[in-house]
mmCIF file of C-alpha atoms in Angstrom:
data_model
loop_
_atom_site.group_PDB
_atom_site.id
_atom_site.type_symbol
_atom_site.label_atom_id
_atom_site.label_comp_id
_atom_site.label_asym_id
_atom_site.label_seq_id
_atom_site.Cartn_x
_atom_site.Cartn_y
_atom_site.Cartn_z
ATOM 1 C CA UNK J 1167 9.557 16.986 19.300
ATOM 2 C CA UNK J 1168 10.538 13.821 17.161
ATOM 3 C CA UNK J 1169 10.505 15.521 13.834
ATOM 4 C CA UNK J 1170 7.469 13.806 12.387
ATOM 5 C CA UNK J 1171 4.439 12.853 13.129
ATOM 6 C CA UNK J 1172 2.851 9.591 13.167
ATOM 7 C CA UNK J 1173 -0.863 9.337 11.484
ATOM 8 C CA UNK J 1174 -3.630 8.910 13.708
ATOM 9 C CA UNK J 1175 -4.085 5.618 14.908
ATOM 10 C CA UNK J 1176 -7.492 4.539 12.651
ATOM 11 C CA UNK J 1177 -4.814 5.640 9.480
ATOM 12 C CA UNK J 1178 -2.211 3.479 10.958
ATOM 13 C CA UNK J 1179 -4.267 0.566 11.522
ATOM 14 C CA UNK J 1180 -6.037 0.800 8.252
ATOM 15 C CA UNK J 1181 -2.656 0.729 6.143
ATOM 16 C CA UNK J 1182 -1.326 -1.731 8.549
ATOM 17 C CA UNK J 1183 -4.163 -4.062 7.369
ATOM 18 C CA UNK J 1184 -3.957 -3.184 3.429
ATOM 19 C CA UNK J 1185 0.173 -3.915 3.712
ATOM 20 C CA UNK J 1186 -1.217 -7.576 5.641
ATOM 21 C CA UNK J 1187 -4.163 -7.645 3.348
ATOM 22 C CA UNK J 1188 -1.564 -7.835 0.204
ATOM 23 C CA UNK J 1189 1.025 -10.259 1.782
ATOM 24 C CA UNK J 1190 -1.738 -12.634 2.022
ATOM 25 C CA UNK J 1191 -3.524 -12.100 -0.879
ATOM 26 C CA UNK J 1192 -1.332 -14.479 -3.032
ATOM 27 C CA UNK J 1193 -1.839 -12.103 -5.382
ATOM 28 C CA UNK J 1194 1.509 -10.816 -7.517
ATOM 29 C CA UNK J 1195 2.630 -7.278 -8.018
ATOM 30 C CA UNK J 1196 3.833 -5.970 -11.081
ATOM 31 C CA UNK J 1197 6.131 -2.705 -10.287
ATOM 32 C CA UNK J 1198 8.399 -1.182 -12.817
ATOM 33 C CA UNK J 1199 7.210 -4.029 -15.233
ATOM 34 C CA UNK J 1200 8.225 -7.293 -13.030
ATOM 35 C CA UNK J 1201 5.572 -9.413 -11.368
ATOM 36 C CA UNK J 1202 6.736 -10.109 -7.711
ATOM 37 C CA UNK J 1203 5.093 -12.638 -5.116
ATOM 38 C CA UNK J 1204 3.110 -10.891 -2.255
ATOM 39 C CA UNK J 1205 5.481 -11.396 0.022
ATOM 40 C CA UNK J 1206 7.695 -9.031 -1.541
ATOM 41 C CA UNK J 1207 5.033 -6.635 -2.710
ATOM 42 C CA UNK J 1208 3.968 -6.576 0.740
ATOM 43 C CA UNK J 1209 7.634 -5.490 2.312
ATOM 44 C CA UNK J 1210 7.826 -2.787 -0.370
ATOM 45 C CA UNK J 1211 5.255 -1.008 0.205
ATOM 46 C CA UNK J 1212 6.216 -1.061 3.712
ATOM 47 C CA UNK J 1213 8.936 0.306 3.057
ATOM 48 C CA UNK J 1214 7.560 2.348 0.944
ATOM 49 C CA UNK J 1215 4.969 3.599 4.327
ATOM 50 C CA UNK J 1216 7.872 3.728 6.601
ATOM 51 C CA UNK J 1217 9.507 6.373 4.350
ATOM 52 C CA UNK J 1218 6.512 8.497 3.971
ATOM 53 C CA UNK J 1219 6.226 8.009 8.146
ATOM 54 C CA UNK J 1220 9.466 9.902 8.642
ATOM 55 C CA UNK J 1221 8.198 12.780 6.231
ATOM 56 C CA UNK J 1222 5.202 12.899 7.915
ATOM 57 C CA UNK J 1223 3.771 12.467 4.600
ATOM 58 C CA UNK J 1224 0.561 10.136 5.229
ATOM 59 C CA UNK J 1225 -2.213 10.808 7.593
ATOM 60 C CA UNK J 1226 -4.578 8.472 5.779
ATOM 61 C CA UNK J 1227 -5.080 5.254 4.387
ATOM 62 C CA UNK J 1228 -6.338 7.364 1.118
ATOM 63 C CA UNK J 1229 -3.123 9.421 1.262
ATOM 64 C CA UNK J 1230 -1.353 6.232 1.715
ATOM 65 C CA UNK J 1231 -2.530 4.414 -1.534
ATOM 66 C CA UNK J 1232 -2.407 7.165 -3.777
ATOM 67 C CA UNK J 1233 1.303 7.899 -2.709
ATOM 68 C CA UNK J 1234 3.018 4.748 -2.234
ATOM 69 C CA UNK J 1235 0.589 1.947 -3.463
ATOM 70 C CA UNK J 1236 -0.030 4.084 -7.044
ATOM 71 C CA UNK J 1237 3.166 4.203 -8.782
ATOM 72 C CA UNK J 1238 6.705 3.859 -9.149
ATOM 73 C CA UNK J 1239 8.194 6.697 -7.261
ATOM 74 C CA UNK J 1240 11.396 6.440 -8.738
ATOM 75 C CA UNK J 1241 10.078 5.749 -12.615
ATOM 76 C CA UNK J 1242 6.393 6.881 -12.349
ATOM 77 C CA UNK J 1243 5.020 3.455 -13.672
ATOM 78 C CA UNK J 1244 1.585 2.684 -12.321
ATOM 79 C CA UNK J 1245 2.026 -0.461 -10.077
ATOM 80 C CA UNK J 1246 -0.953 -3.709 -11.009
ATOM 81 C CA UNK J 1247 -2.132 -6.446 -9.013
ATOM 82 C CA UNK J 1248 -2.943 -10.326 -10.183
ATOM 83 C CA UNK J 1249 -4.711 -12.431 -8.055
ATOM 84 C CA UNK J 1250 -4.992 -16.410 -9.022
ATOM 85 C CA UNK J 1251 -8.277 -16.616 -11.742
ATOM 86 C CA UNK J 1252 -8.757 -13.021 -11.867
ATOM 87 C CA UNK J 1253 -7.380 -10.464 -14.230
ATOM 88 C CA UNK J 1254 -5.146 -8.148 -13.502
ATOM 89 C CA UNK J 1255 -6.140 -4.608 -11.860
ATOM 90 C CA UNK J 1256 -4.661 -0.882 -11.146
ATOM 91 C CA UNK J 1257 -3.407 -1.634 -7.335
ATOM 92 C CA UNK J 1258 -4.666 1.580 -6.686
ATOM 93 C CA UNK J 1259 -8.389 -0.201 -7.539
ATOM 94 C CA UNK J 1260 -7.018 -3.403 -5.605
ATOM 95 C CA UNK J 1261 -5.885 -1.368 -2.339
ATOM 96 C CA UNK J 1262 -9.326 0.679 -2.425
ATOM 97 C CA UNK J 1263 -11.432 -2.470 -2.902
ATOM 98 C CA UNK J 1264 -9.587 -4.008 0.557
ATOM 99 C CA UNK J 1265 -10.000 -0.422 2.273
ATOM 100 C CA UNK J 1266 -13.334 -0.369 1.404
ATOM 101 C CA UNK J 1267 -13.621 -3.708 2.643
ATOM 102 C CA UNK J 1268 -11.629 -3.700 6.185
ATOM 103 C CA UNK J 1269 -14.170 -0.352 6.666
ATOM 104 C CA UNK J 1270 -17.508 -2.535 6.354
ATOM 105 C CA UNK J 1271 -15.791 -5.200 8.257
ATOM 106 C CA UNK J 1272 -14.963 -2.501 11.225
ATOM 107 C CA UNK J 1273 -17.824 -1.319 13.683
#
């Protein structure tokens, strides 16, 4: 037995594409009150995933957002998103949106 358990793999290939969807977006991401590129947004909540991964903590993309692409773990602060000529949004509403999306794009 490894010690945890890895999500099924729709789960894993759903927040696989949310992490990718973000690091592409161009979009920045405010945590803890500083904006960062997507690039970096994108690597922290991966890191953010792989944590939860060894806690066997996330078995779904849902579970995913609301506990690593919601808030601050450490401070509690609710992370936003800014995409070029749009305002800015809850990433919880910005990670749901893509989900939503990669679903309708999936047969």
């Amino acid at each position: 037995m490894s010690g945890w358990a890895a999500p099924p793999p729709q789960a894993q290939r759903e927040i696989g594409q949310l992490i990718d969807a973000l690091g592409r977006s161009g979009c920045e991401f405010q945590r803890n009150g500083t904006w960062y590129p997507a690039g970096e947004a994108r690597a922290h909540l991966q890191r953010k995933y792989d944590y939860l991964r060894k806690r066997d903590m996330v078995a779904t993309a849902e579970q995913f957002i609301e506990r690593a692409g919601t808030q601050s773990s450490m401070s509690g602060r609710a992370y936003a998103v800014r995409c070029p000529g749009q305002g800015t949004v809850p990433s919880a509403q910005w990670l749901g949106a893509r989900l939503s999306a990669i679903r309708h794009a999936t047969p």
